[in-house]
GROMACS .gro file of N, CA and C in nm:
model
  207
    1ALA      N    1   2.332  -0.328  11.092
    1ALA     CA    2   2.327  -0.185  11.060
    1ALA      C    3   2.162  -0.196  11.136
    2LEU      N    4   2.119  -0.295  11.096
    2LEU     CA    5   1.945  -0.279  11.127
    2LEU      C    6   1.944  -0.276  11.318
    3GLN      N    7   2.032  -0.415  11.356
    3GLN     CA    8   2.024  -0.390  11.480
    3GLN      C    9   2.099  -0.315  11.581
    4ARG      N   10   2.189  -0.231  11.552
    4ARG     CA   11   2.227  -0.120  11.606
    4ARG      C   12   2.136  -0.028  11.572
    5GLY      N   13   2.036  -0.002  11.503
    5GLY     CA   14   1.961   0.081  11.441
    5GLY      C   15   1.813   0.066  11.588
    6GLY      N   16   1.844  -0.041  11.617
    6GLY     CA   17   1.715  -0.107  11.723
    6GLY      C   18   1.665  -0.222  11.703
    7LEU      N   19   1.658  -0.292  11.584
    7LEU     CA   20   1.577  -0.410  11.603
    7LEU      C   21   1.627  -0.495  11.641
    8ALA      N   22   1.557  -0.576  11.726
    8ALA     CA   23   1.584  -0.694  11.781
    8ALA      C   24   1.661  -0.855  11.728
    9ALA      N   25   1.775  -0.897  11.756
    9ALA     CA   26   1.835  -1.000  11.693
    9ALA      C   27   1.708  -1.140  11.652
   10ALA      N   28   1.609  -1.086  11.742
   10ALA     CA   29   1.484  -1.208  11.721
   10ALA      C   30   1.395  -1.191  11.625
   11THR      N   31   1.393  -1.062  11.573
   11THR     CA   32   1.310  -1.032  11.469
   11THR      C   33   1.322  -1.153  11.347
   12PRO      N   34   1.176  -1.114  11.282
   12PRO     CA   35   1.187  -1.282  11.171
   12PRO      C   36   1.191  -1.218  11.068
   13VAL      N   37   1.286  -1.259  11.012
   13VAL     CA   38   1.316  -1.238  10.830
   13VAL      C   39   1.272  -1.323  10.764
   14ALA      N   40   1.260  -1.330  10.587
   14ALA     CA   41   1.274  -1.415  10.540
   14ALA      C   42   1.337  -1.375  10.418
   15MET      N   43   1.457  -1.462  10.351
   15MET     CA   44   1.497  -1.413  10.175
   15MET      C   45   1.460  -1.527  10.127
   16ILE      N   46   1.369  -1.452   9.980
   16ILE     CA   47   1.365  -1.543   9.896
   16ILE      C   48   1.434  -1.535   9.781
   17GLN      N   49   1.531  -1.616   9.701
   17GLN     CA   50   1.608  -1.649   9.617
   17GLN      C   51   1.568  -1.601   9.491
   18SER      N   52   1.528  -1.589   9.352
   18SER     CA   53   1.482  -1.644   9.242
   18SER      C   54   1.314  -1.601   9.290
   19ALA      N   55   1.256  -1.530   9.338
   19ALA     CA   56   1.111  -1.511   9.366
   19ALA      C   57   1.031  -1.546   9.209
   20THR      N   58   0.936  -1.602   9.232
   20THR     CA   59   0.816  -1.608   9.107
   20THR      C   60   0.876  -1.674   9.005
   21THR      N   61   1.005  -1.801   9.002
   21THR     CA   62   1.051  -1.831   8.899
   21THR      C   63   1.042  -1.984   8.989
   22GLY      N   64   1.122  -2.097   8.890
   22GLY     CA   65   1.048  -2.205   8.912
   22GLY      C   66   1.222  -2.252   8.997
   23ASN      N   67   1.316  -2.169   9.024
   23ASN     CA   68   1.421  -2.153   9.080
   23ASN      C   69   1.375  -2.126   9.268
   24GLU      N   70   1.310  -2.074   9.249
   24GLU     CA   71   1.284  -2.021   9.367
   24GLU      C   72   1.300  -2.079   9.494
   25ARG      N   73   1.373  -2.022   9.608
   25ARG     CA   74   1.432  -2.090   9.690
   25ARG      C   75   1.376  -2.002   9.822
   26LEU      N   76   1.334  -2.059   9.945
   26LEU     CA   77   1.339  -1.946  10.052
   26LEU      C   78   1.385  -1.981  10.198
   27VAL      N   79   1.480  -1.907  10.310
   27VAL     CA   80   1.475  -1.944  10.367
   27VAL      C   81   1.406  -1.819  10.519
   28GLU      N   82   1.365  -1.867  10.614
   28GLU     CA   83   1.331  -1.858  10.692
   28GLU      C   84   1.402  -1.822  10.830
   29SER      N   85   1.399  -1.702  10.872
   29SER     CA   86   1.534  -1.710  10.973
   29SER      C   87   1.475  -1.585  11.102
   30THR      N   88   1.575  -1.539  11.146
   30THR     CA   89   1.564  -1.395  11.228
   30THR      C   90   1.685  -1.302  11.199
   31LEU      N   91   1.705  -1.215  11.275
   31LEU     CA   92   1.773  -1.135  11.208
   31LEU      C   93   1.922  -1.113  11.240
   32GLY      N   94   1.912  -1.191  11.389
   32GLY     CA   95   2.005  -1.227  11.431
   32GLY      C   96   2.124  -1.311  11.359
   33THR      N   97   2.025  -1.422  11.329
   33THR     CA   98   2.098  -1.551  11.229
   33THR      C   99   2.107  -1.516  11.063
   34LEU      N  100   2.013  -1.420  11.012
   34LEU     CA  101   2.023  -1.429  10.867
   34LEU      C  102   2.130  -1.454  10.803
   35ALA      N  103   2.237  -1.383  10.813
   35ALA     CA  104   2.365  -1.417  10.733
   35ALA      C  105   2.430  -1.512  10.755
   36HIS      N  106   2.416  -1.596  10.855
   36HIS     CA  107   2.494  -1.753  10.873
   36HIS      C  108   2.349  -1.884  10.779
   37ASP      N  109   2.190  -1.847  10.805
   37ASP     CA  110   2.125  -1.915  10.738
   37ASP      C  111   2.095  -1.930  10.592
   38ALA      N  112   2.139  -1.836  10.542
   38ALA     CA  113   2.149  -1.835  10.410
   38ALA      C  114   2.292  -1.822  10.369
   39THR      N  115   2.353  -1.840  10.381
   39THR     CA  116   2.518  -1.849  10.372
   39THR      C  117   2.483  -2.090  10.365
   40THR      N  118   2.448  -2.106  10.500
   40THR     CA  119   2.431  -2.244  10.485
   40THR      C  120   2.345  -2.327  10.400
   41SER      N  121   2.223  -2.222  10.343
   41SER     CA  122   2.136  -2.258  10.287
   41SER      C  123   2.145  -2.260  10.139
   42GLY      N  124   2.269  -2.212  10.126
   42GLY     CA  125   2.250  -2.170   9.981
   42GLY      C  126   2.195  -2.063   9.876
   43ILE      N  127   2.127  -1.982   9.962
   43ILE     CA  128   2.069  -1.867   9.927
   43ILE      C  129   2.165  -1.690   9.888
   44GLY      N  130   2.199  -1.693   9.725
   44GLY     CA  131   2.223  -1.569   9.708
   44GLY      C  132   2.142  -1.518   9.652
   45SER      N  133   2.197  -1.406   9.545
   45SER     CA  134   2.150  -1.336   9.438
   45SER      C  135   2.093  -1.385   9.327
   46PRO      N  136   1.966  -1.325   9.252
   46PRO     CA  137   1.876  -1.187   9.301
   46PRO      C  138   1.792  -1.285   9.409
   47ALA      N  139   1.799  -1.187   9.519
   47ALA     CA  140   1.718  -1.187   9.647
   47ALA      C  141   1.628  -1.087   9.710
   48ILE      N  142   1.478  -1.131   9.735
   48ILE     CA  143   1.427  -1.037   9.852
   48ILE      C  144   1.486  -1.027   9.965
   49VAL      N  145   1.484  -0.988  10.048
   49VAL     CA  146   1.467  -0.932  10.230
   49VAL      C  147   1.326  -0.914  10.255
   50VAL      N  148   1.305  -1.018  10.334
   50VAL     CA  149   1.113  -0.948  10.401
   50VAL      C  150   1.203  -0.917  10.557
   51ILE      N  151   1.176  -0.818  10.635
   51ILE     CA  152   1.198  -0.803  10.759
   51ILE      C  153   1.079  -0.765  10.855
   52GLY      N  154   1.065  -0.871  10.982
   52GLY     CA  155   0.986  -0.792  11.098
   52GLY      C  156   0.832  -0.905  11.083
   53ALA      N  157   0.738  -0.885  11.111
   53ALA     CA  158   0.618  -0.949  11.194
   53ALA      C  159   0.583  -0.959  11.019
   54ILE      N  160   0.594  -0.943  10.926
   54ILE     CA  161   0.535  -1.058  10.798
   54ILE      C  162   0.595  -1.148  10.737
   55ALA      N  163   0.721  -1.110  10.778
   55ALA     CA  164   0.816  -1.233  10.745
   55ALA      C  165   0.775  -1.380  10.812
   56GLY      N  166   0.726  -1.385  10.986
   56GLY     CA  167   0.716  -1.432  11.037
   56GLY      C  168   0.551  -1.519  10.982
   57LEU      N  169   0.467  -1.460  10.884
   57LEU     CA  170   0.321  -1.530  10.877
   57LEU      C  171   0.314  -1.574  10.833
   58ARG      N  172   0.385  -1.643  10.716
   58ARG     CA  173   0.390  -1.757  10.608
   58ARG      C  174   0.378  -1.851  10.719
   59ARG      N  175   0.470  -1.860  10.755
   59ARG     CA  176   0.464  -1.983  10.865
   59ARG      C  177   0.356  -2.019  10.962
   60ASP      N  178   0.278  -1.902  10.968
   60ASP     CA  179   0.161  -1.918  11.072
   60ASP      C  180   0.076  -1.952  10.988
   61LEU      N  181   0.066  -1.930  10.865
   61LEU     CA  182  -0.046  -1.893  10.722
   61LEU      C  183  -0.045  -2.087  10.723
   62LEU      N  184   0.080  -2.116  10.672
   62LEU     CA  185   0.064  -2.236  10.618
   62LEU      C  186   0.008  -2.366  10.751
   63ALA      N  187   0.070  -2.346  10.860
   63ALA     CA  188   0.037  -2.377  10.982
   63ALA      C  189  -0.138  -2.414  10.976
   64ALA      N  190  -0.153  -2.280  10.948
   64ALA     CA  191  -0.357  -2.268  10.999
   64ALA      C  192  -0.443  -2.371  10.847
   65MET      N  193  -0.391  -2.416  10.733
   65MET     CA  194  -0.389  -2.451  10.633
   65MET      C  195  -0.398  -2.565  10.604
   66VAL      N  196  -0.307  -2.656  10.751
   66VAL     CA  197  -0.275  -2.788  10.700
   66VAL      C  198  -0.405  -2.822  10.741
   67GLY      N  199  -0.474  -2.927  10.631
   67GLY     CA  200  -0.627  -2.975  10.643
   67GLY      C  201  -0.696  -2.910  10.576
   68TRP      N  202  -0.742  -2.818  10.541
   68TRP     CA  203  -0.784  -2.729  10.496
   68TRP      C  204  -0.773  -2.757  10.331
   69GLN      N  205  -0.920  -2.767  10.279
   69GLN     CA  206  -0.937  -2.808  10.159
   69GLN      C  207  -1.023  -2.697  10.046
   0.00000   0.00000   0.00000
């Protein structure tokens, strides 16, 4: 539905299962491959889906923090 509405398949997406708990799991993907990637990773509910540039920010921030103290 989101792609039919105009979002590109390459739009960054993050799916977070059981956020803020000891069982938290995360899959970073794109809108076009999220369903497959979530299934392959075993991500299920409860989960939050973050769509757009903010979903790709985590990876950028982690890369910038490597070596930071």
